[in-house]
Coordinates of C-alpha atoms in Angstrom, one line a residue:
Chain P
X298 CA 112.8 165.3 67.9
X299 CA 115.8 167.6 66.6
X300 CA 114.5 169.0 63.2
X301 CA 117.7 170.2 61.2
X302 CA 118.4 173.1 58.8
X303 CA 121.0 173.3 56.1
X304 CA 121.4 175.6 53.3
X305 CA 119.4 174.1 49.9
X306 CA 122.5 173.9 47.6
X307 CA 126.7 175.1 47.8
X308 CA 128.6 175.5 44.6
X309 CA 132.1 174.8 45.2
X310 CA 135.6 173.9 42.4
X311 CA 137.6 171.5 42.4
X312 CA 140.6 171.1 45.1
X313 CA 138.6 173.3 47.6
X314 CA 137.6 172.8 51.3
X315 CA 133.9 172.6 51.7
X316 CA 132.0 173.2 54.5
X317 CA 128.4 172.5 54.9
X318 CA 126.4 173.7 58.1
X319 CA 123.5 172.0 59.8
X320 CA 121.2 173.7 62.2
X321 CA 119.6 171.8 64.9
X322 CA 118.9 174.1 67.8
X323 CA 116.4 171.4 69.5
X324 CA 119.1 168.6 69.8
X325 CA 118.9 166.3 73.0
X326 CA 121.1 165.4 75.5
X327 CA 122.0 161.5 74.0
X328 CA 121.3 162.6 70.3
X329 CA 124.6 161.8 68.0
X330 CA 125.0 163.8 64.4
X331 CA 125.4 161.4 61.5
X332 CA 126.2 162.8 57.8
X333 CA 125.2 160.7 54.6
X334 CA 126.2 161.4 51.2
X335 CA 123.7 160.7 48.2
X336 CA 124.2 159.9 44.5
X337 CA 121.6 160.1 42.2
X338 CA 118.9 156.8 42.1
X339 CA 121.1 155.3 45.0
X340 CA 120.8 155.0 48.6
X341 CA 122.3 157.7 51.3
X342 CA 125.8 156.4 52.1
X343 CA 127.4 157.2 55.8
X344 CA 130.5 159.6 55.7
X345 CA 130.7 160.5 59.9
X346 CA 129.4 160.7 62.7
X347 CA 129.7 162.3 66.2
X348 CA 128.5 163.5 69.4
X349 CA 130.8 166.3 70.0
X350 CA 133.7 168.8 69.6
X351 CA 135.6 167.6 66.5
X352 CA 135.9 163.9 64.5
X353 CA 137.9 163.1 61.4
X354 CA 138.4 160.0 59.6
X355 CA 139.5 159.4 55.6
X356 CA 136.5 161.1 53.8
X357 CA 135.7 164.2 56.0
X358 CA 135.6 166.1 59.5
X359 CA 132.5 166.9 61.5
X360 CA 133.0 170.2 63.8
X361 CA 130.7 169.7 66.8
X362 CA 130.4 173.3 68.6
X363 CA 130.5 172.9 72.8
X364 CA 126.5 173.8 72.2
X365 CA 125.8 171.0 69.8
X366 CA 122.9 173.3 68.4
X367 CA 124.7 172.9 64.8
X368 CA 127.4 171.2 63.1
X369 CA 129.5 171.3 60.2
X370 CA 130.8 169.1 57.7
X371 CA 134.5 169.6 56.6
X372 CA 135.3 168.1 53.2
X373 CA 138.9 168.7 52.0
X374 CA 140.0 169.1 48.4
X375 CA 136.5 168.2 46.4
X376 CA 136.5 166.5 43.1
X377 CA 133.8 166.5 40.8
X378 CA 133.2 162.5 42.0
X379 CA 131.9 164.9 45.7
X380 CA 129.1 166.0 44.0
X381 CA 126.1 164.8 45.7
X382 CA 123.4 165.7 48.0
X383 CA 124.5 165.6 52.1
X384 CA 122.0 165.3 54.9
X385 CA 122.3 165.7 57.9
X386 CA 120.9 163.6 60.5
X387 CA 119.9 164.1 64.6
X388 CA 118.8 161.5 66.7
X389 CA 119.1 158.2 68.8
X390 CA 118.2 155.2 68.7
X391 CA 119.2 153.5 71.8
X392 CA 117.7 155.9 74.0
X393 CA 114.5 156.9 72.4
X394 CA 113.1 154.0 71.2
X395 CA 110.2 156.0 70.0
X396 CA 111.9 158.3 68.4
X397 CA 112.1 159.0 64.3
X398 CA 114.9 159.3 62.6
X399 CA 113.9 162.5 60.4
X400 CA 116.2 163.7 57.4
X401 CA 116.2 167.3 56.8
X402 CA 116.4 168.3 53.0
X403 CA 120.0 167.8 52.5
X404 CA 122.3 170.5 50.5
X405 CA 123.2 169.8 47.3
X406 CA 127.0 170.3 46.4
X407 CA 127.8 170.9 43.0
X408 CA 131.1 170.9 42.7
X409 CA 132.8 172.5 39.4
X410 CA 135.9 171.9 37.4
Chain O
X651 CA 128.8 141.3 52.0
X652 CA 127.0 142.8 54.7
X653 CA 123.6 144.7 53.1
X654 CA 120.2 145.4 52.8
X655 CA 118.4 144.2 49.4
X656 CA 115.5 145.5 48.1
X657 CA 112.9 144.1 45.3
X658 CA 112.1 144.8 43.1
X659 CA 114.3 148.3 41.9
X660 CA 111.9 149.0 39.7
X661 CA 107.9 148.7 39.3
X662 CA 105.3 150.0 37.6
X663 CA 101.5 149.2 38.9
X664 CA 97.8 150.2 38.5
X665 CA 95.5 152.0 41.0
X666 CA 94.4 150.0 43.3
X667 CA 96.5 147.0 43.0
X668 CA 98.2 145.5 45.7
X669 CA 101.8 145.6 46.0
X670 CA 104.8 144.1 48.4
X671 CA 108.4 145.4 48.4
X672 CA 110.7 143.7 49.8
X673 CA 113.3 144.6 52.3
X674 CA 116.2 141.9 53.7
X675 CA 118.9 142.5 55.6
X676 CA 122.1 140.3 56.6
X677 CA 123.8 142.5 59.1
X678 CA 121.2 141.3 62.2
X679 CA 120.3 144.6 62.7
X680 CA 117.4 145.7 65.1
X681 CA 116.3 148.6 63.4
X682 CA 114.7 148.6 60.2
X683 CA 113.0 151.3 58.4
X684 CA 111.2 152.8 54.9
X685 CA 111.5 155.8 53.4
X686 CA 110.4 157.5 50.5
X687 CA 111.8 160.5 48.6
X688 CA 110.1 163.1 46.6
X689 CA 111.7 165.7 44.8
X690 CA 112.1 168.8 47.0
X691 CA 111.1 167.0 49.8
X692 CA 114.2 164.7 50.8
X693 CA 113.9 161.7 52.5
X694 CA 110.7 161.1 54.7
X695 CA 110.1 157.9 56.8
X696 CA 107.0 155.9 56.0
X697 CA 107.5 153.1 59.3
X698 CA 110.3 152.2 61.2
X699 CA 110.7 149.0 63.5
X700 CA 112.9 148.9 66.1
X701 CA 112.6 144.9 66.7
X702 CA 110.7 141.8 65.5
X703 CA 106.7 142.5 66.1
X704 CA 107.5 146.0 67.0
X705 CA 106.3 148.6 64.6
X706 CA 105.7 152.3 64.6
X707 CA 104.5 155.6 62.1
X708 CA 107.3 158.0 60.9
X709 CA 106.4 160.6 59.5
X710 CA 104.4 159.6 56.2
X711 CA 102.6 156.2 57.0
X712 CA 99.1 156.8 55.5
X713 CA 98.6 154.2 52.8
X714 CA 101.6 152.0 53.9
X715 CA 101.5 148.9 56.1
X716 CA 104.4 147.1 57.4
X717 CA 105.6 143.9 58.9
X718 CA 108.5 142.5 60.9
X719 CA 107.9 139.0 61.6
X720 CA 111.4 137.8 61.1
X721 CA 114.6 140.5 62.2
X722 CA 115.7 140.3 58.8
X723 CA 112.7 141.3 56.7
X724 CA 110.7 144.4 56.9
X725 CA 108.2 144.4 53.7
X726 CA 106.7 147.2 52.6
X727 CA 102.6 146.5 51.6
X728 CA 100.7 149.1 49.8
X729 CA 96.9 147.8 49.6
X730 CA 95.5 150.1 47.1
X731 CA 98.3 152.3 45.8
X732 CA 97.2 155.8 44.4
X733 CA 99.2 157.6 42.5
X734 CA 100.4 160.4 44.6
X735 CA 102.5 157.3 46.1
X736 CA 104.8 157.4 43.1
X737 CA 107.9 157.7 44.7
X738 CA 111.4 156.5 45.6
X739 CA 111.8 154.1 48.3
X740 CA 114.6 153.1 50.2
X741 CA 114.8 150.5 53.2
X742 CA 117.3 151.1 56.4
X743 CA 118.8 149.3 58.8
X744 CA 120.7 149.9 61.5
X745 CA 122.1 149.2 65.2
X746 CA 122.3 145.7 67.1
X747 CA 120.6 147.0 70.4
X748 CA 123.1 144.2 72.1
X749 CA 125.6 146.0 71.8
X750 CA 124.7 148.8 73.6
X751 CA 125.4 151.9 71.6
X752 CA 124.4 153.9 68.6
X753 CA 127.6 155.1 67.9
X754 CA 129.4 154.0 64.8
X755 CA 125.8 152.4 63.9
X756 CA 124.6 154.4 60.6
X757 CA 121.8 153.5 58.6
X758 CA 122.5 151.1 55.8
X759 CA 120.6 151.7 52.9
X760 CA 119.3 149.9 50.1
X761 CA 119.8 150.3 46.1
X762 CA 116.2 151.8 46.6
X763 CA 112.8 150.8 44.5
X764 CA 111.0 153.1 42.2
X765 CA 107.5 153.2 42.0
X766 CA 105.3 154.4 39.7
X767 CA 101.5 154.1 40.5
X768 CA 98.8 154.9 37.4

């Protein structure tokens, strides 16, 4: 089972790029990387997800090194409506069947006016 | 609308007591799963069930018992609550094993259900 990493909290403004990092040096061959955004007293929401080198769709990009042992999470021009906390997430379901699907302790993004 | 529903969002219960929260889905998903989130210590998952009568521990499941008798419902039984199982809760689903791939399967969450045990 991958255990990720990613820095506690980011502070970022307004209009920036933000880039969050996840570790996970123990990922497995058939594992994908999944990113979920959380609000406050709501349920994670999925922003992307991929299995390597780079993805993009309307919310964000996800930068898969040729390693996979981390990952980043690209979001472009933050408003304050970003702030939440991310996880990142390592597994697979279809392949492990007894596998867990373990969050890490997410970042939190506060982002500023 | 595709989702997963949980009930109640809020409760509040005595030691001891004997609880049910519900979990439903309408997406036929597989995989179902509970989680419960402390602060500082994220999201950790209590059971997760990868098809009907098939159950298994995550990481958290002392306390907690779980059902899947019907692929849309995965309730959530505590038979004596104490109250270091205040929490939040949130119930997952994900992936239709039929077709064959994880990708572009995420977890679907619920609204979540917070529980407060005294």
């Amino acid at each position: 089972l991958a255990k990720t990493t990613q820095p506690i909290s980011m502070d970022s403004y307004e209009g920036q790029e933000v880039n969050i990092t996840c570790s996970h040096n123990n990922i497995a061959t058939n594992d994908y990387i999944t990113w979920y955004q959380q609000f406050p007293s709501q349920g994670p929401r999925f922003i992307i997800q991929g299995y390597k080198t780079k993805v993009t769709n309307e919310v964000a990009s996800l930068f898969i090194p040729a390693d996979r042992k981390s990952s980043t999470l690209s979001l472009p021009r933050v408003s304050l409506s970003d702030t939440a906390v991310y996880y990142c997430l390592v597994g697979d379901l279809l392949n492990n069947a007894g596998n867990m699907l373990t969050f890490g302790g997410g970042t939190r993004l506060m982002v500023k006016p | 609308e595709a989702q997963v529903t949980q009930n109640p969002r809020y409760l509040i219960t005595v030691t001891g007591k004997k609880l049910t929260v519900t979990c439903s889905q309408n997406m036929n998903h597989e995989y179902m799963s509970w989680y419960r989130q402390d602060p500082g210590l994220g999201l950790r998952q209590i059971y997760y069930s990868m098809n009907v009568e098939v159950t298994d521990k995550g990481d958290v499941p002392e306390g907690y018992k779980v059902s899947r008798k019907e692929k849309r419902n995965f309730p959530l039984i505590l038979e004596s609550p104490s109250p270091n199982q205040t929490s939040l809760y949130f119930c997952a689903s994900s992936l239709s094993l039929a077709t064959g791939s994880l990708y572009n399967s995420p977890l679907h969450f619920g609204n979540g259900t917070r529980l407060t045990v005294t």
